[in-house]
Coordinates of C-alpha atoms in Angstrom, one line a residue:
X1 CA -11.9 -82.4 -13.4
X2 CA -9.5 -81.7 -10.5
X3 CA -9.8 -78.2 -8.8
X4 CA -6.7 -76.7 -7.5
X5 CA -6.2 -73.5 -5.4
X6 CA -2.8 -72.1 -4.3
X7 CA -2.5 -70.4 -1.0
X8 CA 0.2 -67.6 -0.9
X9 CA 1.7 -65.8 1.9
X10 CA 4.1 -62.9 1.9
X11 CA 7.6 -63.4 3.3
X12 CA 7.1 -60.6 5.8
X13 CA 4.5 -62.7 7.6
X14 CA 6.8 -65.6 8.3
X15 CA 8.6 -63.9 11.2
X16 CA 12.3 -63.3 11.7
X17 CA 14.6 -64.7 9.1
X18 CA 16.8 -67.6 10.2
X19 CA 20.5 -67.2 9.9
X20 CA 22.4 -70.5 9.8
X21 CA 26.1 -70.6 10.6
X22 CA 28.6 -73.4 10.2
X23 CA 30.4 -73.6 13.6
X24 CA 30.2 -75.6 16.9
X25 CA 27.9 -74.3 19.7
X26 CA 26.3 -75.8 22.8
X27 CA 22.6 -75.4 23.5
X28 CA 21.3 -75.6 27.0
X29 CA 17.6 -76.0 28.0
X30 CA 16.7 -74.2 31.2
X31 CA 13.3 -75.1 32.5
X32 CA 11.1 -72.9 34.7
X33 CA 11.5 -73.1 38.5
X34 CA 8.3 -72.2 40.5
X35 CA 10.4 -71.8 43.7
X36 CA 12.0 -68.6 42.3
X37 CA 8.6 -66.8 42.6
X38 CA 9.2 -66.3 46.3
X39 CA 12.2 -63.9 45.6
X40 CA 10.0 -61.7 43.2
X41 CA 8.3 -58.7 44.7
X42 CA 5.5 -57.2 42.5
X43 CA 5.1 -53.4 42.6
X44 CA 1.9 -52.0 41.4
X45 CA 1.7 -49.3 40.1
X46 CA 5.2 -48.5 38.9
X47 CA 6.1 -44.9 37.7
X48 CA 9.2 -43.9 36.1
X49 CA 10.1 -40.3 35.3
X50 CA 12.4 -39.2 32.5
X51 CA 14.1 -35.9 32.4
X52 CA 16.3 -34.9 29.4
X53 CA 18.2 -32.1 31.2
X54 CA 19.9 -32.0 34.5
X55 CA 17.7 -31.7 37.6
X56 CA 18.4 -28.8 39.9
X57 CA 15.3 -28.9 42.1
X58 CA 15.6 -30.5 45.6
X59 CA 11.8 -31.2 45.9
X60 CA 9.1 -31.7 43.4
X61 CA 6.7 -28.8 43.2
X62 CA 3.5 -28.6 41.1
X63 CA 0.6 -26.2 41.1
X64 CA -2.9 -27.3 41.9
X65 CA -4.9 -28.0 38.7
X66 CA -7.7 -25.6 38.2
X67 CA -11.0 -27.3 37.3
X68 CA -13.6 -25.3 35.4
X69 CA -17.2 -26.3 34.9
X70 CA -19.7 -24.7 32.7
X71 CA -23.3 -24.4 34.0
X72 CA -26.3 -23.2 32.1
X73 CA -29.6 -22.0 33.3
X74 CA -32.8 -21.3 31.5
X75 CA -34.9 -18.5 32.9
X76 CA -38.7 -18.8 32.5
X77 CA -41.1 -16.2 33.6
X78 CA -43.2 -17.7 36.4
X79 CA -44.9 -17.1 39.7
X80 CA -48.0 -15.6 38.1
X81 CA -51.4 -16.5 39.5
X82 CA -53.7 -18.8 37.5
X83 CA -56.1 -16.0 36.7
X84 CA -53.3 -13.8 35.2
X85 CA -52.2 -14.4 31.6
X86 CA -48.5 -13.6 31.5
X87 CA -48.7 -12.9 27.7
X88 CA -51.2 -10.1 28.3
X89 CA -49.2 -6.9 28.9
X90 CA -52.0 -5.0 30.6
X91 CA -52.7 -7.7 33.1
X92 CA -49.0 -8.2 34.1
X93 CA -48.5 -4.4 34.5
X94 CA -51.6 -4.1 36.6
X95 CA -50.5 -7.1 38.8
X96 CA -47.0 -5.6 39.3
X97 CA -48.3 -2.3 40.5
X98 CA -50.5 -4.1 42.9
X99 CA -47.6 -6.1 44.4
X100 CA -45.3 -3.0 44.6
X101 CA -47.9 -1.3 46.7
X102 CA -47.8 -4.1 49.3
X103 CA -46.1 -3.3 52.6
X104 CA -44.0 -6.5 52.6
X105 CA -42.6 -5.9 49.1
X106 CA -39.7 -3.7 50.3
X107 CA -38.9 -5.9 53.2
X108 CA -38.8 -9.0 50.9
X109 CA -36.6 -7.2 48.4
X110 CA -34.1 -6.2 51.0
X111 CA -33.7 -9.8 52.1
X112 CA -33.2 -11.1 48.5
X113 CA -30.8 -8.4 47.3
X114 CA -27.6 -9.5 49.2
X115 CA -27.7 -13.1 47.8
X116 CA -28.6 -11.8 44.3
X117 CA -25.8 -9.2 44.4
X118 CA -23.3 -12.0 45.4
X119 CA -24.3 -14.1 42.4
X120 CA -24.0 -11.1 40.1
X121 CA -20.5 -10.3 41.3
X122 CA -19.5 -13.9 40.8
X123 CA -20.9 -13.8 37.3
X124 CA -18.9 -10.6 36.5
X125 CA -15.6 -12.2 37.5
X126 CA -13.0 -12.1 34.7
X127 CA -11.7 -15.4 33.3
X128 CA -8.0 -14.8 32.7
X129 CA -7.8 -17.9 30.5
X130 CA -10.6 -16.8 28.1
X131 CA -9.5 -15.8 24.5
X132 CA -11.6 -12.7 23.8
X133 CA -10.3 -12.1 20.3
X134 CA -9.7 -15.6 19.0
X135 CA -11.8 -15.2 15.9
X136 CA -10.2 -11.8 14.9
X137 CA -7.7 -12.1 12.0
X138 CA -4.5 -10.3 12.9
X139 CA -3.2 -8.2 9.9
X140 CA 0.3 -6.8 10.0
X141 CA 0.6 -3.0 9.5
X142 CA 3.0 -3.3 6.6
X143 CA 2.5 -6.3 4.3
X144 CA 5.3 -7.4 2.1
X145 CA 4.6 -7.2 -1.7
X146 CA 6.2 -9.9 -3.7
X147 CA 5.5 -12.2 -6.7
X148 CA 6.6 -15.5 -8.1
X149 CA 6.6 -17.1 -11.6
X150 CA 4.2 -20.0 -11.6
X151 CA 4.6 -21.4 -15.2
X152 CA 6.2 -20.5 -18.5
X153 CA 4.4 -21.3 -21.8
X154 CA 6.8 -21.4 -24.8
X155 CA 6.0 -21.3 -28.5
X156 CA 6.4 -24.9 -29.8
X157 CA 7.7 -23.7 -33.2
X158 CA 11.4 -23.4 -33.8
X159 CA 11.1 -19.9 -35.3
X160 CA 9.8 -17.8 -32.3
X161 CA 7.0 -15.4 -33.0
X162 CA 5.8 -12.4 -31.0
X163 CA 2.7 -12.7 -28.9
X164 CA 0.3 -9.9 -29.7
X165 CA -2.7 -10.6 -27.5
X166 CA -3.8 -12.7 -24.5
X167 CA -7.4 -13.5 -23.3
X168 CA -8.6 -15.5 -20.3
X169 CA -11.5 -17.9 -20.7
X170 CA -14.7 -17.1 -18.7
X171 CA -15.0 -20.4 -17.0
X172 CA -13.0 -19.5 -13.9
X173 CA -9.9 -18.7 -16.0
X174 CA -8.6 -22.2 -16.4
X175 CA -7.4 -21.5 -19.9
X176 CA -6.1 -18.6 -21.9
X177 CA -5.8 -17.9 -25.6
X178 CA -2.6 -16.4 -27.1
X179 CA -2.2 -15.0 -30.7
X180 CA 1.2 -15.4 -32.3
X181 CA 2.2 -13.1 -35.2
X182 CA 5.4 -11.5 -36.5
X183 CA 4.4 -7.8 -36.9
X184 CA 7.9 -7.0 -38.1
X185 CA 7.7 -7.7 -41.9
X186 CA 11.5 -8.0 -42.2
X187 CA 11.3 -11.4 -40.5
X188 CA 11.7 -14.5 -42.5
X189 CA 8.4 -15.6 -44.1
X190 CA 6.7 -18.6 -42.5
X191 CA 3.7 -20.6 -43.7
X192 CA 2.8 -21.7 -40.1
X193 CA 0.2 -19.3 -38.7
X194 CA -1.0 -21.3 -35.7
X195 CA -2.1 -19.8 -32.5
X196 CA -2.7 -21.7 -29.2
X197 CA -5.0 -22.1 -26.3
X198 CA -3.1 -23.1 -23.2
X199 CA -4.3 -24.8 -20.0
X200 CA -2.9 -23.2 -16.8
X201 CA -1.9 -26.5 -15.3
X202 CA -0.2 -27.8 -18.5
X203 CA 2.6 -25.6 -19.8
X204 CA 4.2 -28.3 -21.9
X205 CA 1.7 -28.9 -24.6
X206 CA -1.1 -26.5 -25.9
X207 CA -4.7 -27.4 -25.2
X208 CA -5.9 -26.5 -28.7
X209 CA -4.0 -25.4 -31.8
X210 CA -5.9 -22.9 -34.0
X211 CA -5.1 -23.1 -37.7
X212 CA -6.1 -20.0 -39.6
X213 CA -5.1 -19.2 -43.2
X214 CA -3.2 -16.1 -42.1
X215 CA -1.6 -14.8 -38.9
X216 CA -3.9 -13.7 -36.0
X217 CA -3.3 -10.4 -34.3
X218 CA -5.9 -10.6 -31.6
X219 CA -8.0 -13.4 -30.0
X220 CA -10.8 -12.7 -27.5
X221 CA -12.9 -15.1 -25.5
X222 CA -16.7 -14.6 -25.4
X223 CA -17.7 -13.5 -21.9
X224 CA -20.8 -15.8 -22.0
X225 CA -19.5 -18.9 -23.9
X226 CA -16.0 -20.5 -23.3
X227 CA -16.2 -22.2 -26.7
X228 CA -16.6 -19.1 -28.8
X229 CA -13.7 -16.8 -29.8
X230 CA -13.3 -13.8 -32.2
X231 CA -10.1 -12.7 -33.8
X232 CA -8.6 -10.0 -35.9
X233 CA -6.5 -11.1 -38.9
X234 CA -3.5 -9.5 -40.6
X235 CA -5.6 -9.1 -43.7
X236 CA -8.0 -6.7 -41.9
X237 CA -10.8 -9.3 -41.6
X238 CA -12.4 -10.6 -38.5
X239 CA -13.1 -14.3 -37.9
X240 CA -15.0 -16.5 -35.4
X241 CA -14.1 -19.8 -33.9
X242 CA -16.2 -22.5 -32.2
X243 CA -14.0 -24.9 -30.3
X244 CA -16.8 -27.6 -30.4
X245 CA -16.5 -27.6 -34.2
X246 CA -12.7 -27.9 -34.3
X247 CA -9.7 -25.6 -34.6
X248 CA -10.6 -24.2 -38.0
X249 CA -12.3 -20.8 -38.5
X250 CA -16.0 -21.2 -39.0
X251 CA -16.9 -17.8 -40.3
X252 CA -15.0 -14.8 -41.6
X253 CA -15.9 -11.3 -42.9
X254 CA -15.7 -10.2 -46.5
X255 CA -12.5 -8.5 -47.6
X256 CA -14.4 -5.5 -49.3
X257 CA -16.3 -4.8 -46.0
X258 CA -13.3 -5.3 -43.7
X259 CA -10.5 -3.0 -42.5
X260 CA -7.9 -1.7 -44.9
X261 CA -5.1 -2.3 -42.4
X262 CA -4.4 -5.3 -40.1
X263 CA -7.2 -5.7 -37.5
X264 CA -5.4 -5.7 -34.1
X265 CA -8.3 -4.6 -31.8
X266 CA -11.5 -6.6 -31.1
X267 CA -13.8 -6.5 -28.1
X268 CA -17.1 -8.1 -27.2
X269 CA -20.2 -5.9 -26.5
X270 CA -22.6 -6.4 -23.7
X271 CA -25.7 -7.4 -25.7
X272 CA -28.8 -9.6 -25.1
X273 CA -27.8 -12.1 -27.7
X274 CA -24.1 -12.3 -26.7
X275 CA -23.1 -12.3 -30.4
X276 CA -22.1 -8.7 -31.0
X277 CA -18.6 -7.2 -31.0
X278 CA -16.6 -4.4 -32.5
X279 CA -13.2 -4.0 -34.0
X280 CA -10.7 -1.2 -34.8
X281 CA -7.5 -0.8 -36.9
X282 CA -4.8 1.6 -37.9
X283 CA -7.0 2.7 -40.9
X284 CA -9.1 4.8 -38.5
X285 CA -12.3 2.8 -38.7
X286 CA -14.4 1.2 -35.9
X287 CA -16.8 -1.5 -37.1
X288 CA -19.6 -3.3 -35.2
X289 CA -20.2 -6.9 -36.1
X290 CA -22.6 -9.8 -35.3
X291 CA -21.3 -13.3 -35.4
X292 CA -24.7 -14.5 -36.8
X293 CA -24.0 -12.5 -39.9
X294 CA -20.3 -11.8 -40.1
X295 CA -19.9 -11.0 -43.8
X296 CA -21.0 -7.3 -43.5
X297 CA -20.6 -5.0 -40.4
X298 CA -23.8 -3.7 -38.8
X299 CA -22.3 -0.2 -38.4
X300 CA -19.1 1.7 -39.3
X301 CA -17.5 4.8 -37.8
X302 CA -14.6 6.7 -39.3
X303 CA -12.4 8.7 -36.8
X304 CA -12.1 12.0 -38.8
X305 CA -11.2 14.6 -36.2
X306 CA -11.3 17.6 -38.6
X307 CA -14.8 17.1 -40.0
X308 CA -16.5 14.0 -38.5
X309 CA -19.6 14.4 -40.6
X310 CA -17.7 13.8 -43.9
X311 CA -16.4 10.4 -42.8
X312 CA -13.3 10.9 -45.0
X313 CA -11.1 7.8 -44.9
X314 CA -8.1 9.8 -46.3
X315 CA -8.1 12.0 -43.2
X316 CA -8.9 9.4 -40.6
X317 CA -6.6 8.9 -37.6
X318 CA -5.3 5.4 -36.8
X319 CA -6.7 3.7 -33.7
X320 CA -4.0 2.1 -31.4
X321 CA -6.2 1.2 -28.4
X322 CA -9.8 0.2 -27.8
X323 CA -11.8 -0.1 -24.6
X324 CA -15.4 -1.1 -23.7
X325 CA -16.9 -1.3 -20.2
X326 CA -19.9 -3.7 -20.0
X327 CA -21.6 -1.7 -17.2
X328 CA -21.8 1.5 -19.3
X329 CA -24.0 0.2 -22.1
X330 CA -23.3 1.9 -25.5
X331 CA -20.3 3.9 -24.3
X332 CA -16.9 3.1 -25.7
X333 CA -13.4 4.6 -25.8
X334 CA -10.5 4.5 -28.3
X335 CA -6.9 5.7 -28.2
X336 CA -5.5 7.3 -31.4
X337 CA -2.0 7.3 -32.8
X338 CA -1.7 11.1 -32.3
X339 CA -2.2 10.7 -28.5
X340 CA -5.9 11.7 -28.3
X341 CA -8.4 9.6 -26.5
X342 CA -12.0 9.5 -27.8
X343 CA -14.9 8.8 -25.4
X344 CA -17.8 8.0 -27.7
X345 CA -21.4 6.9 -27.5
X346 CA -22.8 4.6 -30.1
X347 CA -26.3 6.1 -29.7
X348 CA -25.3 9.4 -31.2
X349 CA -27.3 10.3 -34.2
X350 CA -24.4 11.9 -36.1
X351 CA -20.6 11.0 -36.2
X352 CA -19.8 14.2 -34.4
X353 CA -22.1 13.2 -31.5
X354 CA -20.5 9.8 -31.4
X355 CA -17.0 11.1 -30.9
X356 CA -17.9 14.3 -29.0
X357 CA -15.5 14.0 -26.0
X358 CA -11.7 14.2 -26.6
X359 CA -8.8 14.0 -24.2
X360 CA -5.2 15.0 -25.1
X361 CA -3.7 12.0 -23.3
X362 CA -0.2 11.3 -24.6
X363 CA 2.5 12.8 -26.8
X364 CA 2.7 9.7 -28.8
X365 CA 0.3 6.8 -29.7
X366 CA -1.9 5.6 -26.9
X367 CA -0.7 2.0 -26.4
X368 CA -3.1 0.9 -23.6
X369 CA -6.5 2.3 -22.5
X370 CA -8.5 0.8 -19.7
X371 CA -11.1 1.9 -17.2
X372 CA -10.9 1.2 -13.5
X373 CA -13.1 -1.8 -12.8
X374 CA -14.6 -0.1 -9.7
X375 CA -14.3 3.6 -10.4
X376 CA -15.5 3.6 -14.1
X377 CA -15.2 7.3 -14.4
X378 CA -11.4 7.1 -14.1
X379 CA -9.3 5.4 -16.8
X380 CA -5.7 4.7 -17.4
X381 CA -3.7 5.6 -20.5
X382 CA -0.2 4.3 -21.3
X383 CA 2.0 5.8 -24.0
X384 CA 5.6 7.0 -24.8
X385 CA 7.4 6.9 -21.4
X386 CA 4.5 7.7 -19.0
X387 CA 1.2 6.5 -17.7
X388 CA -1.6 8.8 -16.7
X389 CA -4.9 8.4 -14.8
X390 CA -7.8 10.5 -16.1
X391 CA -11.2 11.5 -14.9
X392 CA -14.1 12.1 -17.3
X393 CA -15.0 15.3 -15.4
X394 CA -11.6 16.8 -16.4
X395 CA -10.8 17.0 -20.1
X396 CA -7.8 19.3 -20.2
X397 CA -5.4 17.5 -17.9
X398 CA -5.0 14.2 -16.0
X399 CA -5.4 13.9 -12.3
X400 CA -2.4 11.6 -11.7
X401 CA 0.7 10.5 -13.6
X402 CA 3.9 8.6 -13.2
X403 CA 7.3 10.1 -13.7
X404 CA 9.1 9.5 -17.0
X405 CA 10.5 6.0 -17.3
X406 CA 14.0 5.4 -18.8
X407 CA 12.6 2.5 -20.9
X408 CA 9.6 2.6 -23.3
X409 CA 6.3 1.4 -22.0
X410 CA 4.6 -1.3 -24.0
X411 CA 1.3 -1.8 -22.0
X412 CA -0.6 -1.5 -18.8
X413 CA -3.7 -2.8 -17.0
X414 CA -5.6 -2.3 -13.8
X415 CA -5.8 -5.0 -11.1
X416 CA -9.1 -6.9 -11.3
X417 CA -9.5 -7.0 -7.5
X418 CA -7.5 -4.3 -5.8
X419 CA -8.8 -0.8 -6.6
X420 CA -5.6 1.2 -6.5
X421 CA -3.2 -1.2 -8.2
X422 CA -2.2 -1.3 -11.8
X423 CA 0.6 -2.9 -13.8
X424 CA 3.0 -1.5 -16.4
X425 CA 5.3 -3.5 -18.8
X426 CA 8.4 -2.2 -20.5
X427 CA 10.8 -3.1 -23.3
X428 CA 13.5 -4.1 -20.9
X429 CA 11.5 -7.1 -19.7
X430 CA 10.4 -5.5 -16.4
X431 CA 6.9 -5.4 -14.9
X432 CA 6.2 -2.5 -12.5
X433 CA 3.4 -2.6 -9.9
X434 CA 2.0 0.7 -8.9
X435 CA -0.3 1.4 -5.9
X436 CA -1.6 5.0 -5.4
X437 CA -2.5 4.5 -1.8
X438 CA 1.0 3.5 -0.8
X439 CA 3.2 5.8 -3.0
X440 CA 2.8 7.8 -6.1
X441 CA 6.3 8.6 -7.2
X442 CA 7.7 5.0 -7.6
X443 CA 6.4 1.5 -8.0
X444 CA 5.8 -0.7 -4.9
X445 CA 7.2 -3.7 -6.8
X446 CA 9.4 -4.1 -9.9
X447 CA 9.9 -7.6 -11.4
X448 CA 12.5 -8.6 -14.0
X449 CA 10.3 -11.1 -15.9
X450 CA 12.8 -11.9 -18.7
X451 CA 15.5 -10.3 -20.9
X452 CA 13.2 -9.8 -23.9
X453 CA 10.7 -7.0 -24.5
X454 CA 7.3 -7.6 -23.0
X455 CA 4.5 -7.2 -25.5
X456 CA 1.2 -7.7 -23.7
X457 CA -0.3 -8.2 -20.2
X458 CA -3.6 -9.6 -19.0
X459 CA -4.5 -10.0 -15.3
X460 CA -6.8 -12.8 -14.2
X461 CA -10.3 -12.0 -13.1
X462 CA -9.6 -13.2 -9.6
X463 CA -6.7 -10.8 -9.3
X464 CA -4.0 -13.1 -8.0
X465 CA -2.6 -14.2 -11.4
X466 CA -1.4 -12.3 -14.4
X467 CA -0.2 -13.5 -17.8
X468 CA 2.7 -11.6 -19.4
X469 CA 4.0 -12.3 -22.9
X470 CA 7.2 -11.3 -24.6
X471 CA 8.6 -10.9 -28.1
X472 CA 10.1 -14.4 -28.3
X473 CA 6.7 -16.2 -28.0
X474 CA 6.9 -17.1 -24.2
X475 CA 4.1 -16.4 -21.8
X476 CA 4.9 -16.1 -18.1
X477 CA 2.2 -16.7 -15.4
X478 CA 2.9 -14.5 -12.4
X479 CA 1.3 -14.9 -8.9
X480 CA 1.1 -11.8 -6.7
X481 CA 1.0 -11.6 -2.9
X482 CA -2.1 -10.6 -0.9
X483 CA -0.8 -7.1 -0.4
X484 CA -1.2 -6.5 -4.1
X485 CA -4.5 -8.3 -4.6
X486 CA -6.7 -8.0 -1.4
X487 CA -8.3 -4.7 -0.4
X488 CA -8.1 -3.5 3.1
X489 CA -11.0 -2.2 5.1
X490 CA -10.8 1.5 4.2
X491 CA -9.1 1.3 0.8
X492 CA -12.3 2.2 -1.1
X493 CA -13.0 5.2 1.0
X494 CA -9.3 6.4 0.8
X495 CA -9.1 6.0 -2.9
X496 CA -12.5 7.8 -3.4
X497 CA -11.2 10.7 -1.4
X498 CA -7.9 10.8 -3.3
X499 CA -9.6 10.8 -6.7
X500 CA -12.2 13.4 -5.7
X501 CA -9.5 15.7 -4.3
X502 CA -7.4 15.5 -7.4
X503 CA -10.4 15.9 -9.6
X504 CA -11.4 19.1 -7.8
X505 CA -7.9 20.4 -8.0
X506 CA -7.8 19.9 -11.8
X507 CA -11.3 21.5 -12.1
X508 CA -10.0 24.7 -10.3
X509 CA -7.0 24.9 -12.7
X510 CA -9.3 24.4 -15.7
X511 CA -11.6 27.1 -14.5
X512 CA -8.7 29.5 -14.2
X513 CA -7.3 28.7 -17.6
X514 CA -10.8 29.1 -19.1
X515 CA -11.2 32.5 -17.5
X516 CA -7.9 33.6 -18.8
X517 CA -8.7 32.5 -22.3
X518 CA -12.1 34.3 -22.1
X519 CA -10.4 37.4 -21.0
X520 CA -7.9 37.4 -23.9
X521 CA -10.7 36.7 -26.3
X522 CA -12.7 39.7 -24.9
X523 CA -9.7 42.0 -25.3
X524 CA -9.3 40.9 -28.9
X525 CA -12.9 41.6 -29.7
X526 CA -12.7 45.2 -28.3
X527 CA -9.6 45.9 -30.5
X528 CA -7.3 46.5 -27.6
X529 CA -4.7 44.1 -29.0
X530 CA -4.2 45.5 -32.5
X531 CA -0.8 45.7 -34.2
X532 CA -0.1 49.3 -33.1
X533 CA -0.8 48.7 -29.5
X534 CA 1.1 45.5 -29.6
X535 CA 4.1 47.3 -31.1
X536 CA 3.9 50.1 -28.6
X537 CA 3.7 47.6 -25.8
X538 CA 6.7 45.8 -27.3
X539 CA 8.6 49.1 -27.4
X540 CA 7.6 49.8 -23.8
X541 CA 8.8 46.3 -22.9
X542 CA 12.1 46.9 -24.6
X543 CA 12.6 50.2 -22.9
X544 CA 11.7 48.8 -19.5
X545 CA 14.1 46.0 -20.2
X546 CA 16.8 48.5 -21.1
X547 CA 16.1 50.6 -18.0
X548 CA 16.1 47.5 -15.8
X549 CA 19.3 46.4 -17.4
X550 CA 20.9 49.8 -16.7
X551 CA 19.6 49.7 -13.1
X552 CA 21.0 46.3 -12.7
X553 CA 24.4 47.4 -14.0
X554 CA 24.4 50.4 -11.7
X555 CA 23.6 48.1 -8.7
X556 CA 26.5 45.9 -9.7
X557 CA 28.9 48.8 -9.9
X558 CA 27.7 50.1 -6.5
X559 CA 28.2 46.7 -4.9
X560 CA 31.7 46.4 -6.4
X561 CA 32.6 49.9 -5.0
X562 CA 31.3 49.1 -1.6
X563 CA 33.2 45.8 -1.6
X564 CA 36.4 47.6 -2.6
X565 CA 35.9 50.3 0.1
X566 CA 35.4 47.6 2.8
X567 CA 38.7 45.8 1.7
X568 CA 40.6 49.1 1.7
X569 CA 39.3 50.0 5.2
X570 CA 40.3 46.5 6.5
X571 CA 43.9 46.9 5.0
X572 CA 44.2 50.4 6.6
X573 CA 43.1 49.1 10.0
X574 CA 45.7 46.2 9.8
X575 CA 48.5 48.6 8.9
X576 CA 47.7 50.9 11.8
X577 CA 47.6 47.9 14.1
X578 CA 51.1 46.9 12.9
X579 CA 52.5 50.4 13.5
X580 CA 51.1 50.5 17.0
X581 CA 52.6 47.1 17.8
X582 CA 56.0 48.1 16.3
X583 CA 56.1 51.3 18.5
X584 CA 55.3 49.3 21.6
X585 CA 58.2 46.9 20.9
X586 CA 60.6 49.8 20.4
X587 CA 59.6 51.4 23.7
X588 CA 60.1 48.1 25.5
X589 CA 63.6 47.7 24.0
X590 CA 64.6 51.2 25.1
X591 CA 63.6 50.6 28.7
X592 CA 65.6 47.4 28.7
X593 CA 68.7 49.2 27.5
X594 CA 68.4 52.1 30.0

């Protein structure tokens, strides 16, 4: 058997390419001549200067190079006699006192001081080349606020559906879940009810496609497990997904124990097992669930504001917003369709104790409700054309609010990292960024995200990103600048002072209003505001009004008379001045004739 091996070499290693030409030429061979070396003068070294611009200097001038050297010295305590232990404080102090009492001590110190002082002065010399603040980060006084669109995630279906909810995954927020549902029932019926989980880095294709039997209104990631999700369905039921077991729903609640209206609000609860959550709907019910036994709710609360003890479903007020703060245990909040915000406690023994605190927040339905991540006593409400910031210490009025917008607000959320920043979305496709520490009357940044109405907003836990969805099924991933995401050194102190000041102001106003109401109630109890007195006071008011009207008319007539007298006096003065001037002219003419 013959073995054969081929050696290959790239063309680039052969050298310069040979170009052959077809014409006559003469080649001459010139051999080296050693005699020519005598005419060659070797110069070593050879320097050649290159200057790009024109040289104007007559002579070359250069400064002497300054050479620096760093010297270190280790100081050890020495010079002690052998019988003295330098680590024993009493022995060293006693020996020092003995030496200081010696007659030669002062003379010796006077000889050593000049040289020591010279070294100290040399050591204190300032190095002009030293960078004293090299490690200090320079921050500009006014930072520019801006944002940019990172990615756009579009609905793969041809018939575009509205995005009703967004939720970030707990594993560093690399994915987010979006629920797609046409809440307008006039739309064309579609049998495709899929919702998607998207990867941040891949906007072209969904990461996972969820396939329920009916449209999903809300999807929420578990804060402890990135593979578990809960969702509210359009049938009023709640379901659970485990991504490790596929895109199909693994458990669902029973229809008879679920909500009567579409379930559009679900939130996880901070529990030891990590399996509890609660849901709300427009039917006015709040239900607590456990994913280990999802068929029946563990607890139900009906929001009946007239008589909470009756739990009457016919008189319940629809819930339009839901909020839960993990750091506050059993406390929860819900926004109602009549503009009232309920701050409840699940530990209450009766329904009236569970929904004891009420805030008259908006004139219309409360669309968004969220606590500040740092100042949990303060919460944000969004509804109709305004957003308001409330404090739990003030129940009658908010402590801050935005002016009325021209376009309807559809949602809002606090920034996850910067204390004073929150976002608002509107029906015209605009996202507004508000910062209380900079200005309170207008947003610091307004972004035109798209031409369609924005439906939901969810900031990233790291604060720099935010996902915004619109009515046509597109999700926009926005990135904000450091001015909107990073806190400055004194931001927390400044915002604390601002919130405390506004809270005290509202407390003073509430106390005055309470005192006025108490005074009116006391007058009613003593019978001083009966019908007779009221009619007499009404007559007195009418008489006083008539007398004031007569006095006003008299003053008007008097002013008109005075104005007319002034005009007449001015006309008389001008007439007299004209007569005097005419007489003077006549006298001058007579003199000229004579």
